[in-house]
Structure formats: C-alpha cells, structure tokens
Amino acid sequence: MSVTALGRFRAVFLGAPGAGKGTQAKQLVGSQSVLHISTGDMLREHVGQDTELGRKAKSYMDSGQLVPDDLIIAMVQDRLDRPDADQSWILDGFPRTVPQAMALDSCLGEERGLSHVLYFRVPSEKLVERLAGRQTCSSCGAIWNRFSKPTQQEGVCDLCGGTLTQREDDKPEAVTKRLEVYTAQTEPLLAHYRDQGVLVEIDADRSSELVFEELLNALSQDA
Ligand code: AMP
C-alpha cells in the first residue's frame, strides 16, 4: 500500500502516552501532504516561546496532568479553522477527555466529521519502558529510544547530528501520573468512538514498520 494512494482523511490517533502515535504520524506526514496536529507539540512550542498559553500550560505538563479543556479546545478550534485544514489531517493527542471529544464533534459538524479514529494498542507494562527510554532530537524532532531504537552515538541524532533530550514529562514521577490520567480520562473515548463506528484498533506492540503498514491499510478503508 502506497501512502500516495490514500484519499482525503480526517483522523484521530488515540492511545496511551508512549504508544507510538507521534512516531507514526511523523512517518505519514513525511511521505505526503498531511497536516500533523499534535497538541503536545503545539503546547511545547508555546512553552518554548513563553506565550500566555505556554505559561498557563507548563506546570500541568511538567507534572503529567492534562491542561484544562477550555484552553486546549480553543487552541485546536483555532487550528482547524485555518484554510490549510481542508487537506488531510491527523489529530495526535487530542481529544483526551470526553468534553474535548464532544467539542470536536460539534466543531467538525456532520459533513466534515472524522473519517477514522485509530487506536494504537500497547500493553501497559511496555509503555513505561518506551517512555523512560524516549529521546527527542532538539534540532529535527526525530524520536529515538535508548532501549528499542538507539542512535549510533549516545545522545546524538543519527539523522542530523543534533543533541538528544529527554522530555521533562518522561521522567519517572510524571510518567506514572500520565498513565493514570490516560486510564481515567482518555480510555473512555474508546467507547465514545466505538459507538460512532469509526474506531479501528491497531496492534502497536510491534516494529514501527509493521504498525505503519497496518495504519496505511486502515486509512485506505472507508470508515
Ligand atoms: P503529549 O506530547 O501528547 O504526550 O502531550 C504532552 C502534555 O501536553 C500532556 O501530558 C498534557 O499535559 C498536555 N496535553 C497535550 N494534549 C492535551 C490535551 N488534548 N488535553 C489536555 N492536555 C494535553
């Protein structure tokens, strides 16, 4: 299945932190013109630029809690209102609560509703290792893992030579909190989207190449 063969889609990537949503989204976006709307990346940019939203969001993010719904919903609505959002897009990390899912439903309306909701399923005991080992390149954003996808030289990106960093919220205390928050607040969305008939489960406890193949397959089928 080639990526260019895909029709237009409006997809949500669901799954626990560390399930590989961002890695898969980056691979998809690298191969065709698809918007990758990652609320985590957008918030980290706000924090980096010290905007008003960034200042409000930072303490929630660092401690592994969710940023309040009203702030996130406004940020995503604003993004989806921009003219380039008429192409295919992936929402990665949004929605994460039932109120966010309901706000998204009403923002999109009937005729530009979600085409696919992909659920990346990984056993919870694997997630901790994935998060604890995750390293992000501070220059190009590539994602590596000390255990499962190490770079040739420790701390240096194989792709661009940039320095690898560990996210503040991938440190142990925040990881435990994020997984708890996921179970309590985000897992209920599986039932929400199953009821709408758009949920597709992907076994994400495999190599990223196999997961990507299954993702392309899922996106090529009409929901
Ligand atoms: P992520 O990169 O998706 O793991 O997001 C990093 C952090 O940003 C999360 O732990 C939350 O603090 C915040 N965040 C990202 N997306 C959302 C969202 N949809 N709702 C609330 N907080 C979010």
mmCIF file of C-alpha atoms and ligand atoms in Angstrom:
data_model
loop_
_atom_site.group_PDB
_atom_site.id
_atom_site.type_symbol
_atom_site.label_atom_id
_atom_site.label_comp_id
_atom_site.label_asym_id
_atom_site.label_seq_id
_atom_site.Cartn_x
_atom_site.Cartn_y
_atom_site.Cartn_z
ATOM 1 C CA MET A 1 0.000 0.000 0.000
ATOM 2 C CA SER A 2 1.469 3.348 -1.006
ATOM 3 C CA VAL A 3 0.790 6.461 1.011
ATOM 4 C CA THR A 4 0.026 8.500 -2.074
ATOM 5 C CA ALA A 5 -2.880 6.149 -2.874
ATOM 6 C CA LEU A 6 -4.782 7.344 0.169
ATOM 7 C CA GLY A 7 -7.838 9.528 -0.290
ATOM 8 C CA ARG A 8 -8.603 12.537 1.900
ATOM 9 C CA PHE A 9 -8.937 11.692 5.600
ATOM 10 C CA ARG A 10 -9.575 13.425 8.936
ATOM 11 C CA ALA A 11 -8.140 11.099 11.549
ATOM 12 C CA VAL A 12 -7.667 10.996 15.293
ATOM 13 C CA PHE A 13 -4.755 8.985 16.716
ATOM 14 C CA LEU A 14 -5.706 7.553 20.108
ATOM 15 C CA GLY A 15 -3.508 5.618 22.500
ATOM 16 C CA ALA A 16 -1.598 5.891 25.747
ATOM 17 C CA PRO A 17 1.486 8.088 26.037
ATOM 18 C CA GLY A 18 4.321 6.053 24.521
ATOM 19 C CA ALA A 19 2.079 4.039 22.182
ATOM 20 C CA GLY A 20 3.898 5.467 19.148
ATOM 21 C CA LYS A 21 1.275 7.910 17.850
ATOM 22 C CA GLY A 22 3.801 10.679 17.223
ATOM 23 C CA THR A 23 6.299 8.369 15.508
ATOM 24 C CA GLN A 24 3.629 7.017 13.161
ATOM 25 C CA ALA A 25 2.229 10.474 12.457
ATOM 26 C CA LYS A 26 5.685 11.831 11.585
ATOM 27 C CA GLN A 27 6.274 8.938 9.183
ATOM 28 C CA LEU A 28 2.936 9.516 7.469
ATOM 29 C CA VAL A 29 3.430 13.260 7.201
ATOM 30 C CA GLY A 30 6.944 12.765 5.808
ATOM 31 C CA SER A 31 5.560 10.867 2.844
ATOM 32 C CA GLN A 32 2.623 13.010 1.724
ATOM 33 C CA SER A 33 0.942 16.323 2.384
ATOM 34 C CA VAL A 34 -0.906 15.653 5.578
ATOM 35 C CA LEU A 35 -1.213 18.077 8.468
ATOM 36 C CA HIS A 36 0.093 16.682 11.736
ATOM 37 C CA ILE A 37 -1.768 18.473 14.502
ATOM 38 C CA SER A 38 -0.108 17.404 17.743
ATOM 39 C CA THR A 39 -1.482 19.265 20.749
ATOM 40 C CA GLY A 40 1.580 18.205 22.789
ATOM 41 C CA ASP A 41 3.956 19.686 20.160
ATOM 42 C CA MET A 42 1.848 22.853 19.894
ATOM 43 C CA LEU A 43 1.889 23.295 23.669
ATOM 44 C CA ARG A 44 5.653 22.659 23.864
ATOM 45 C CA GLU A 45 6.101 25.369 21.242
ATOM 46 C CA HIS A 46 4.011 27.776 23.319
ATOM 47 C CA VAL A 47 6.106 26.936 26.384
ATOM 48 C CA GLY A 48 9.326 27.435 24.396
ATOM 49 C CA GLN A 49 8.122 30.832 23.168
ATOM 50 C CA ASP A 50 6.853 31.758 26.634
ATOM 51 C CA THR A 51 3.405 32.783 25.371
ATOM 52 C CA GLU A 52 0.470 33.348 27.729
ATOM 53 C CA LEU A 53 -0.900 29.879 26.880
ATOM 54 C CA GLY A 54 2.555 28.345 27.389
ATOM 55 C CA ARG A 55 2.861 29.915 30.841
ATOM 56 C CA LYS A 56 -0.598 28.614 31.808
ATOM 57 C CA ALA A 57 0.095 25.106 30.460
ATOM 58 C CA LYS A 58 3.644 24.463 31.699
ATOM 59 C CA SER A 59 3.023 23.313 35.275
ATOM 60 C CA TYR A 60 0.260 20.904 34.177
ATOM 61 C CA MET A 61 2.530 19.442 31.510
ATOM 62 C CA ASP A 62 5.612 19.058 33.685
ATOM 63 C CA SER A 63 3.646 17.157 36.326
ATOM 64 C CA GLY A 64 1.922 14.883 33.802
ATOM 65 C CA GLN A 65 -1.558 16.356 34.196
ATOM 66 C CA LEU A 66 -3.898 17.481 31.461
ATOM 67 C CA VAL A 67 -4.084 21.140 30.508
ATOM 68 C CA PRO A 68 -7.664 22.410 31.150
ATOM 69 C CA ASP A 69 -10.183 21.572 28.425
ATOM 70 C CA ASP A 70 -11.161 25.166 27.603
ATOM 71 C CA LEU A 71 -7.567 26.145 26.735
ATOM 72 C CA ILE A 72 -6.958 23.074 24.577
ATOM 73 C CA ILE A 73 -10.308 23.207 22.797
ATOM 74 C CA ALA A 74 -9.772 26.861 21.843
ATOM 75 C CA MET A 75 -6.263 26.073 20.533
ATOM 76 C CA VAL A 76 -7.472 23.156 18.374
ATOM 77 C CA GLN A 77 -10.545 25.011 17.079
ATOM 78 C CA ASP A 78 -8.324 27.843 16.007
ATOM 79 C CA ARG A 79 -6.012 25.403 14.162
ATOM 80 C CA LEU A 80 -8.874 23.625 12.378
ATOM 81 C CA ASP A 81 -10.340 26.965 11.279
ATOM 82 C CA ARG A 82 -7.245 27.815 9.241
ATOM 83 C CA PRO A 83 -7.596 27.417 5.450
ATOM 84 C CA ASP A 84 -4.949 24.665 5.182
ATOM 85 C CA ALA A 85 -7.129 22.383 7.331
ATOM 86 C CA ASP A 86 -9.161 21.482 4.234
ATOM 87 C CA GLN A 87 -6.465 18.879 3.378
ATOM 88 C CA SER A 88 -5.994 15.521 5.162
ATOM 89 C CA TRP A 89 -5.038 15.846 8.806
ATOM 90 C CA ILE A 90 -4.169 13.808 11.864
ATOM 91 C CA LEU A 91 -5.066 14.916 15.351
ATOM 92 C CA ASP A 92 -2.406 13.430 17.619
ATOM 93 C CA GLY A 93 -3.032 13.729 21.368
ATOM 94 C CA PHE A 94 -6.460 15.341 21.003
ATOM 95 C CA PRO A 95 -9.129 14.651 22.152
ATOM 96 C CA ARG A 96 -8.045 13.292 25.526
ATOM 97 C CA THR A 97 -11.269 13.774 27.516
ATOM 98 C CA VAL A 98 -14.951 13.228 26.767
ATOM 99 C CA PRO A 99 -15.700 17.001 26.807
ATOM 100 C CA GLN A 100 -12.895 17.501 24.244
ATOM 101 C CA ALA A 101 -14.362 14.754 22.037
ATOM 102 C CA MET A 102 -17.794 16.368 22.205
ATOM 103 C CA ALA A 103 -16.358 19.787 21.383
ATOM 104 C CA LEU A 104 -14.552 18.260 18.396
ATOM 105 C CA ASP A 105 -17.758 16.564 17.168
ATOM 106 C CA SER A 106 -19.612 19.849 17.214
ATOM 107 C CA CYS A 107 -16.730 21.864 15.743
ATOM 108 C CA LEU A 108 -16.483 19.491 12.752
ATOM 109 C CA GLY A 109 -20.217 19.048 12.206
ATOM 110 C CA GLU A 110 -21.790 16.340 10.069
ATOM 111 C CA GLU A 111 -20.233 16.956 6.698
ATOM 112 C CA ARG A 112 -16.586 17.266 7.720
ATOM 113 C CA GLY A 113 -16.732 14.709 10.551
ATOM 114 C CA LEU A 114 -13.928 12.310 11.448
ATOM 115 C CA SER A 115 -13.182 9.645 8.841
ATOM 116 C CA HIS A 116 -11.037 7.406 11.088
ATOM 117 C CA VAL A 117 -10.125 7.027 14.749
ATOM 118 C CA LEU A 118 -7.046 4.812 15.032
ATOM 119 C CA TYR A 119 -6.390 3.276 18.420
ATOM 120 C CA PHE A 120 -2.730 2.248 18.909
ATOM 121 C CA ARG A 121 -2.911 -0.565 21.479
ATOM 122 C CA VAL A 122 0.176 -1.387 23.605
ATOM 123 C CA PRO A 123 0.185 -3.413 26.877
ATOM 124 C CA SER A 124 0.618 -1.051 29.824
ATOM 125 C CA GLU A 125 3.792 -2.739 31.135
ATOM 126 C CA LYS A 126 5.551 -1.890 27.841
ATOM 127 C CA LEU A 127 4.619 1.780 27.975
ATOM 128 C CA VAL A 128 6.816 2.630 30.948
ATOM 129 C CA GLU A 129 9.932 1.311 29.191
ATOM 130 C CA ARG A 130 9.042 3.136 25.994
ATOM 131 C CA LEU A 131 8.603 6.448 27.805
ATOM 132 C CA ALA A 132 11.630 6.078 30.066
ATOM 133 C CA GLY A 133 13.875 5.390 27.046
ATOM 134 C CA ARG A 134 12.437 8.026 24.713
ATOM 135 C CA GLN A 135 14.818 10.696 23.411
ATOM 136 C CA THR A 136 13.867 13.524 21.072
ATOM 137 C CA CYS A 137 16.270 15.372 18.790
ATOM 138 C CA SER A 138 16.300 19.035 19.753
ATOM 139 C CA SER A 139 17.087 20.051 16.152
ATOM 140 C CA CYS A 140 14.941 17.907 13.823
ATOM 141 C CA GLY A 141 12.391 16.395 16.235
ATOM 142 C CA ALA A 142 13.230 12.762 15.359
ATOM 143 C CA ILE A 143 12.224 10.307 18.089
ATOM 144 C CA TRP A 144 14.681 7.647 19.324
ATOM 145 C CA ASN A 145 14.681 5.166 22.183
ATOM 146 C CA ARG A 146 17.683 4.175 24.327
ATOM 147 C CA PHE A 147 16.366 0.589 24.547
ATOM 148 C CA SER A 148 14.478 -0.163 21.356
ATOM 149 C CA LYS A 149 15.819 2.335 18.789
ATOM 150 C CA PRO A 150 19.218 3.615 19.935
ATOM 151 C CA THR A 151 21.326 6.078 17.963
ATOM 152 C CA GLN A 152 24.841 5.047 16.898
ATOM 153 C CA GLN A 153 26.417 7.610 19.183
ATOM 154 C CA GLU A 154 24.799 8.063 22.602
ATOM 155 C CA GLY A 155 22.935 11.396 22.805
ATOM 156 C CA VAL A 156 23.454 12.377 19.140
ATOM 157 C CA CYS A 157 20.779 12.202 16.414
ATOM 158 C CA ASP A 158 21.692 9.804 13.567
ATOM 159 C CA LEU A 159 19.751 11.924 11.086
ATOM 160 C CA CYS A 160 21.073 15.431 11.695
ATOM 161 C CA GLY A 161 23.737 15.262 14.413
ATOM 162 C CA GLY A 162 21.506 17.264 16.803
ATOM 163 C CA THR A 163 21.537 16.777 20.570
ATOM 164 C CA LEU A 164 19.013 14.352 22.053
ATOM 165 C CA THR A 165 16.981 15.413 25.061
ATOM 166 C CA GLN A 166 14.581 13.664 27.412
ATOM 167 C CA ARG A 167 11.192 15.327 27.824
ATOM 168 C CA GLU A 168 10.563 16.666 31.328
ATOM 169 C CA ASP A 169 7.339 14.652 31.467
ATOM 170 C CA ASP A 170 9.110 11.389 30.506
ATOM 171 C CA LYS A 171 10.828 11.381 33.903
ATOM 172 C CA PRO A 172 9.510 8.652 36.254
ATOM 173 C CA GLU A 173 7.127 10.657 38.534
ATOM 174 C CA ALA A 174 5.394 12.319 35.585
ATOM 175 C CA VAL A 175 5.173 9.052 33.609
ATOM 176 C CA THR A 176 3.202 7.337 36.385
ATOM 177 C CA LYS A 177 0.826 10.298 36.567
ATOM 178 C CA ARG A 178 0.354 10.444 32.787
ATOM 179 C CA LEU A 179 -0.557 6.764 32.599
ATOM 180 C CA GLU A 180 -3.079 7.180 35.433
ATOM 181 C CA VAL A 181 -4.597 10.213 33.748
ATOM 182 C CA TYR A 182 -4.797 8.289 30.465
ATOM 183 C CA THR A 183 -6.712 5.397 32.062
ATOM 184 C CA ALA A 184 -9.116 7.655 33.933
ATOM 185 C CA GLN A 185 -9.798 10.354 31.339
ATOM 186 C CA THR A 186 -8.815 9.199 27.861
ATOM 187 C CA GLU A 187 -9.693 5.491 27.800
ATOM 188 C CA PRO A 188 -13.444 6.273 27.989
ATOM 189 C CA LEU A 189 -13.084 7.774 24.493
ATOM 190 C CA LEU A 190 -12.685 4.279 23.065
ATOM 191 C CA ALA A 191 -16.340 3.581 23.839
ATOM 192 C CA HIS A 192 -17.366 7.018 22.509
ATOM 193 C CA TYR A 193 -15.791 6.320 19.095
ATOM 194 C CA ARG A 194 -16.724 2.634 19.035
ATOM 195 C CA ASP A 195 -20.355 3.769 19.344
ATOM 196 C CA GLN A 196 -19.840 6.111 16.384
ATOM 197 C CA GLY A 197 -18.494 3.177 14.327
ATOM 198 C CA VAL A 198 -15.197 4.914 13.433
ATOM 199 C CA LEU A 199 -12.791 3.154 15.813
ATOM 200 C CA VAL A 200 -10.095 0.900 14.310
ATOM 201 C CA GLU A 201 -7.707 -0.949 16.635
ATOM 202 C CA ILE A 202 -4.061 -1.353 15.659
ATOM 203 C CA ASP A 203 -1.746 -3.753 17.480
ATOM 204 C CA ALA A 204 1.091 -1.290 18.168
ATOM 205 C CA ASP A 205 3.231 -3.700 20.176
ATOM 206 C CA ARG A 206 5.285 -4.497 17.063
ATOM 207 C CA SER A 207 8.003 -2.919 14.939
ATOM 208 C CA SER A 208 7.162 0.566 13.729
ATOM 209 C CA GLU A 209 7.364 -0.681 10.104
ATOM 210 C CA LEU A 210 4.618 -3.271 10.686
ATOM 211 C CA VAL A 211 2.485 -0.783 12.578
ATOM 212 C CA PHE A 212 2.881 1.713 9.724
ATOM 213 C CA GLU A 213 1.723 -0.877 7.190
ATOM 214 C CA GLU A 214 -1.378 -1.590 9.230
ATOM 215 C CA LEU A 215 -2.001 2.127 9.631
ATOM 216 C CA LEU A 216 -1.925 2.667 5.857
ATOM 217 C CA ASN A 217 -4.290 -0.226 5.411
ATOM 218 C CA ALA A 218 -6.716 1.192 7.937
ATOM 219 C CA LEU A 219 -6.613 4.654 6.370
ATOM 220 C CA SER A 220 -7.266 3.195 2.932
ATOM 221 C CA GLN A 221 -10.572 1.680 4.081
ATOM 222 C CA ASP A 222 -13.662 3.825 4.384
ATOM 223 C CA ALA A 223 -14.827 4.081 7.976
HETATM 224 P P1 AMP B 1 1.846 14.629 24.503
HETATM 225 O O1 AMP B 1 3.047 15.125 23.780
HETATM 226 O O2 AMP B 1 0.686 14.386 23.589
HETATM 227 O O3 AMP B 1 2.128 13.451 25.393
HETATM 228 O O4 AMP B 1 1.375 15.828 25.467
HETATM 229 C C1 AMP B 1 2.226 16.345 26.467
HETATM 230 C C2 AMP B 1 1.408 17.048 27.529
HETATM 231 O O5 AMP B 1 0.684 18.150 26.947
HETATM 232 C C3 AMP B 1 0.323 16.201 28.200
HETATM 233 O O6 AMP B 1 0.822 15.397 29.257
HETATM 234 C C4 AMP B 1 -0.622 17.288 28.703
HETATM 235 O O7 AMP B 1 -0.111 17.959 29.836
HETATM 236 C C5 AMP B 1 -0.596 18.287 27.548
HETATM 237 N N1 AMP B 1 -1.636 17.952 26.532
HETATM 238 C C6 AMP B 1 -1.432 17.565 25.245
HETATM 239 N N2 AMP B 1 -2.606 17.351 24.619
HETATM 240 C C7 AMP B 1 -3.567 17.595 25.534
HETATM 241 C C8 AMP B 1 -4.984 17.524 25.512
HETATM 242 N N3 AMP B 1 -5.661 17.139 24.415
HETATM 243 N N4 AMP B 1 -5.659 17.856 26.645
HETATM 244 C C9 AMP B 1 -5.010 18.248 27.749
HETATM 245 N N5 AMP B 1 -3.677 18.323 27.860
HETATM 246 C C10 AMP B 1 -2.949 17.998 26.761
#
